[in-house]
Tab-separated table of C-alpha atoms in Angstrom:
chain	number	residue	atom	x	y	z
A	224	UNK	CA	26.033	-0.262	19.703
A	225	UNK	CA	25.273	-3.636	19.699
A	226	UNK	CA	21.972	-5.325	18.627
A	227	UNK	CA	20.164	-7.786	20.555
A	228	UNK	CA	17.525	-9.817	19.799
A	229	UNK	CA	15.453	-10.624	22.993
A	230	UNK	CA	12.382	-12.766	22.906
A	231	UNK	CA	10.177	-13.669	25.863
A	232	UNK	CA	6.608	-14.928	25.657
A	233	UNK	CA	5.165	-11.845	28.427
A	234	UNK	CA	5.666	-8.315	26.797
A	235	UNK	CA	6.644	-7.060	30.765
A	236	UNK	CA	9.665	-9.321	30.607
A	237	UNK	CA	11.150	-7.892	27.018
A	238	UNK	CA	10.421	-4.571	28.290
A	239	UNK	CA	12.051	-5.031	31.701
A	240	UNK	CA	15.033	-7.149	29.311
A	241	UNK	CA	14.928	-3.887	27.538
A	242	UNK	CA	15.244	-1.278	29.836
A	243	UNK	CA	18.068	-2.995	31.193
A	244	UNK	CA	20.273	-3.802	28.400
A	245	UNK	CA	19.115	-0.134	26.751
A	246	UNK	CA	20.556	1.857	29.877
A	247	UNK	CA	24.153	0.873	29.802
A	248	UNK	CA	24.378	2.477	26.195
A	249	UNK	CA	26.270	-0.755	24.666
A	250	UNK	CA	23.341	-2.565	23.193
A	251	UNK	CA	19.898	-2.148	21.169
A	252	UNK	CA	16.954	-4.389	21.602
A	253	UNK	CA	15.140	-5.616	18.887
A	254	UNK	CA	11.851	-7.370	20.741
A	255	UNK	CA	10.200	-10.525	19.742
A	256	UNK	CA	7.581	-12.235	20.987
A	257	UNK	CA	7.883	-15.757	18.856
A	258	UNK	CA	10.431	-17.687	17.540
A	259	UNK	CA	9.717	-17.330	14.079
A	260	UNK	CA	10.074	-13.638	14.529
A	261	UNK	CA	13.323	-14.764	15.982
A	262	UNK	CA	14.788	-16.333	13.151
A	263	UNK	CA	13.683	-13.896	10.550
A	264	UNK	CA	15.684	-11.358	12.523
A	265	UNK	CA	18.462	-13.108	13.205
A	266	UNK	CA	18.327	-13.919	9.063
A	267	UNK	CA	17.385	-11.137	8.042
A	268	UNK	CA	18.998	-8.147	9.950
A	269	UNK	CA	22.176	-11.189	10.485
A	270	UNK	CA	22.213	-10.655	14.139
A	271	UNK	CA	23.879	-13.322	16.545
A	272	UNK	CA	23.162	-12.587	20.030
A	273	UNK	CA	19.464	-13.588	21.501
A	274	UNK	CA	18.255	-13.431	25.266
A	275	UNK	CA	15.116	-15.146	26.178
A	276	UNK	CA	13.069	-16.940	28.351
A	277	UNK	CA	11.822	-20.727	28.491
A	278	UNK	CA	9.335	-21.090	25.942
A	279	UNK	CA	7.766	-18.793	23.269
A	280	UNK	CA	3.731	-19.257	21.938
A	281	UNK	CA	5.407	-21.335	18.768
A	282	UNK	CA	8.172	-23.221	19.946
A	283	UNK	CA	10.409	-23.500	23.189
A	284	UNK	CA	13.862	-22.141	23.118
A	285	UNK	CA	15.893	-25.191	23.599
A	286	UNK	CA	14.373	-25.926	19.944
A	287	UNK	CA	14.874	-22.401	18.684
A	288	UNK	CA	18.617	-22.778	19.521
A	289	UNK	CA	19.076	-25.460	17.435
A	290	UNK	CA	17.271	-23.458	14.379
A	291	UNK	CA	19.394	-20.549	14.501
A	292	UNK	CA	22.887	-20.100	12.780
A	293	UNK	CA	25.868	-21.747	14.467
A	294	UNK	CA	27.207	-17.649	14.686
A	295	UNK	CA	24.478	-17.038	16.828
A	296	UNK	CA	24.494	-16.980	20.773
A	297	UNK	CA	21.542	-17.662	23.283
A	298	UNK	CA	21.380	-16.164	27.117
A	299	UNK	CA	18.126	-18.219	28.261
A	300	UNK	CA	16.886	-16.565	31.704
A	301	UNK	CA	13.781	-18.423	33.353
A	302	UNK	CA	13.386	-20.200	36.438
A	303	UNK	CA	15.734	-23.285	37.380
A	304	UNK	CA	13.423	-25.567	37.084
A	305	UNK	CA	13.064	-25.132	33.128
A	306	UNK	CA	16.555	-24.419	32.893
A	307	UNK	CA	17.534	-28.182	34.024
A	308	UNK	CA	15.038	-29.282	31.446
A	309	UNK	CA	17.056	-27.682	28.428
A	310	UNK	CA	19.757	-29.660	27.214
A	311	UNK	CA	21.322	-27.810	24.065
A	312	UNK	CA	24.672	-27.635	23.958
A	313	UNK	CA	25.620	-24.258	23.756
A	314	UNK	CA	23.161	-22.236	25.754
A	315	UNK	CA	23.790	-19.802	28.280
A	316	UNK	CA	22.011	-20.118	31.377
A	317	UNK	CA	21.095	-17.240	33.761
A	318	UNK	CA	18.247	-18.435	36.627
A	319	UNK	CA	15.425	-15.798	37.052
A	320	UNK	CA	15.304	-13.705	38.615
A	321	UNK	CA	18.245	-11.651	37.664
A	322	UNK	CA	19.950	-9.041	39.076
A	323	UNK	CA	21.301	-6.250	36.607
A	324	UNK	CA	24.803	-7.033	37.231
A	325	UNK	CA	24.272	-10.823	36.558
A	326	UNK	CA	22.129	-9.952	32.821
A	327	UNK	CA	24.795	-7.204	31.920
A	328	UNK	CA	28.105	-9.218	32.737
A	329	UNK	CA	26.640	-12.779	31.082
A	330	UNK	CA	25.213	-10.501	28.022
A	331	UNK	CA	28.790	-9.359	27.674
A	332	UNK	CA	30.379	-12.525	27.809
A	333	UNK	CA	28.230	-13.848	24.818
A	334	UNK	CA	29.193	-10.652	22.773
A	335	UNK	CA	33.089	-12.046	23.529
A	336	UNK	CA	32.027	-14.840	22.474
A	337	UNK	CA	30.161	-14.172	19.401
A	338	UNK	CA	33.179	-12.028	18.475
A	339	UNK	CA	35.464	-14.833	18.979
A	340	UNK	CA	33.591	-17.170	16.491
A	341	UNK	CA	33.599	-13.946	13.601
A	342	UNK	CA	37.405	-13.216	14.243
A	343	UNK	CA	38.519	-14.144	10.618
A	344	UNK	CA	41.041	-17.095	10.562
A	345	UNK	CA	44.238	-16.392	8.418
A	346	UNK	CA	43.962	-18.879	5.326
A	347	UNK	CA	47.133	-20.092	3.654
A	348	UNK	CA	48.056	-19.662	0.816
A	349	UNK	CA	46.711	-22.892	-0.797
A	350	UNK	CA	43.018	-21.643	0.521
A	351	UNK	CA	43.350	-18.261	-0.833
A	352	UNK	CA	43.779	-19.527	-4.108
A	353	UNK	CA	40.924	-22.016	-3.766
A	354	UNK	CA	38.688	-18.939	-2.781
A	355	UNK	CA	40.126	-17.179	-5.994
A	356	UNK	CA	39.636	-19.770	-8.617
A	357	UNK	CA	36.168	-20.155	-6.924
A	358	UNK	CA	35.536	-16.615	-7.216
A	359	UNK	CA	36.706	-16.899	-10.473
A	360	UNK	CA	34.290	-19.240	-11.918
A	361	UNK	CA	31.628	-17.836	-10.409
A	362	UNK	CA	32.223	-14.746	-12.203
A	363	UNK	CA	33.029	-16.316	-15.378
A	364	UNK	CA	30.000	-18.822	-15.379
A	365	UNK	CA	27.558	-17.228	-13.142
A	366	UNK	CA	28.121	-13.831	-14.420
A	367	UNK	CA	29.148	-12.321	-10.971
A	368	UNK	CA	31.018	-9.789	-10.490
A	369	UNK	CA	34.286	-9.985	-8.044
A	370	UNK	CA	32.480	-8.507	-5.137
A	371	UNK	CA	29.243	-10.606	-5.834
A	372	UNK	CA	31.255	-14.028	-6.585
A	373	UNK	CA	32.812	-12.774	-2.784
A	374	UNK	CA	29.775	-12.300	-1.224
A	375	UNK	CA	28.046	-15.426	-2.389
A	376	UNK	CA	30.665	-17.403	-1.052
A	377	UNK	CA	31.106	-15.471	2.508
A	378	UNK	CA	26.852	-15.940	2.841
A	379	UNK	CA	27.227	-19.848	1.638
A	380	UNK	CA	29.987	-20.200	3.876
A	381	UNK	CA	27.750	-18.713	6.963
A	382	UNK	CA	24.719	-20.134	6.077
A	383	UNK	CA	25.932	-23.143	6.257
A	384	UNK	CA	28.741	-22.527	9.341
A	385	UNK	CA	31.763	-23.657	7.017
A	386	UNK	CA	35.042	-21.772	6.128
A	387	UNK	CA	35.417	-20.206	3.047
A	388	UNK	CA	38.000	-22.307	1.881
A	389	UNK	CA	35.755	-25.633	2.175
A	390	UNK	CA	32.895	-23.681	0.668
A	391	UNK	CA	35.296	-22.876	-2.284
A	392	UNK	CA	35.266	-26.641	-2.611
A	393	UNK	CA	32.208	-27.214	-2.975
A	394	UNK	CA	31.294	-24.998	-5.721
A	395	UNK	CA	34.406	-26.006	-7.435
A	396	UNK	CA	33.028	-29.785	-7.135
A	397	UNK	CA	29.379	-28.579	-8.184
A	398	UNK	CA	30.559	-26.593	-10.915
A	399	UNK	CA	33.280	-28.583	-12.392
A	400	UNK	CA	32.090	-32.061	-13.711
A	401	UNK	CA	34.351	-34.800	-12.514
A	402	UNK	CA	36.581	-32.408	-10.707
A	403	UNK	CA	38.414	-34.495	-7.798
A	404	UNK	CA	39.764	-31.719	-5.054
């Protein structure tokens, strides 16, 4: 099953959101009512998919998108009106209201498309070894072990939506003086 974040200002719409998403057996809904509870679960718990409304109490989700991780997809339903008003790039629309057909088949579309964006790239050969002396260093200067040095680099890399291999780079160039990749 797949977990969903959804996050609407009025309690009713999350549960209706809920109820909805819940039946099909596919998905999970993890409720929030602001957008700081928003991005400590999308942080937190690494989740990537988020349907809400217009606005929350803290912040409005036009802003909220751009807060959130590049892996992570919004599905913003509200009236037209405040839907012409938001402007990031990015954002799935749905005008409320929404039929259960409509909600189910654009919630499945973002899951394609979240999977799409985690689909692990092949890396040549040239990266791969990057990633290893990284790894490498890490472990010999940080005092990580293989899996640790790995899993630094895969949560650097996501935190900050890069590949691997450029992330590599980086700590190569941060950790190596005068080092010229």
């Amino acid at each position: 099953m797949r977990q969903i974040v959804v996050a609407f200002e009025r309690q009713s719409n999350c549960d209706r959101l809920r109820e909805v998403l819940e039946s099909t057996g596919e998905f999970t809904c993890l409720i929030c009512r602001s957008a700081g509870q928003v991005k400590r679960a999308v942080g937190k718990l690494g989740l990537n998919l988020v349907v809400c409304g217009f606005k929350l109490p803290d912040e409005n989700c036009e802003s909220l998108s751009y807060d959130l991780p590049r892996r992570c997809a919004m599905l913003m339903v509200a009236r037209q009106a405040q839907l012409d008003l938001c402007t990031a790039a990015g954002v799935l629309k749905l005008p409320a209201p929404v039929g259960r057909e409509a909600l189910l088949a654009s919630v499945r579309l973002l899951v394609q498309l979240t999977q799409a964006r985690q689909a692990p790239a092949q890396r040549s050969r040239k990266e791969q070894e990057l990633v290893e002396r990284a790894k490498g260093l890490l472990m010999e200067r940080g005092g990580m072990t293989e899996e640790e040095a790995h899993r630094f680099l895969q949560k650097r890399s996501m935190d900050r939506g890069a590949r691997m291999a450029d992330t590599a780079r980086q700590v190569l160039d941060e950790m190596i003086p005068g080092r010229d990749a």
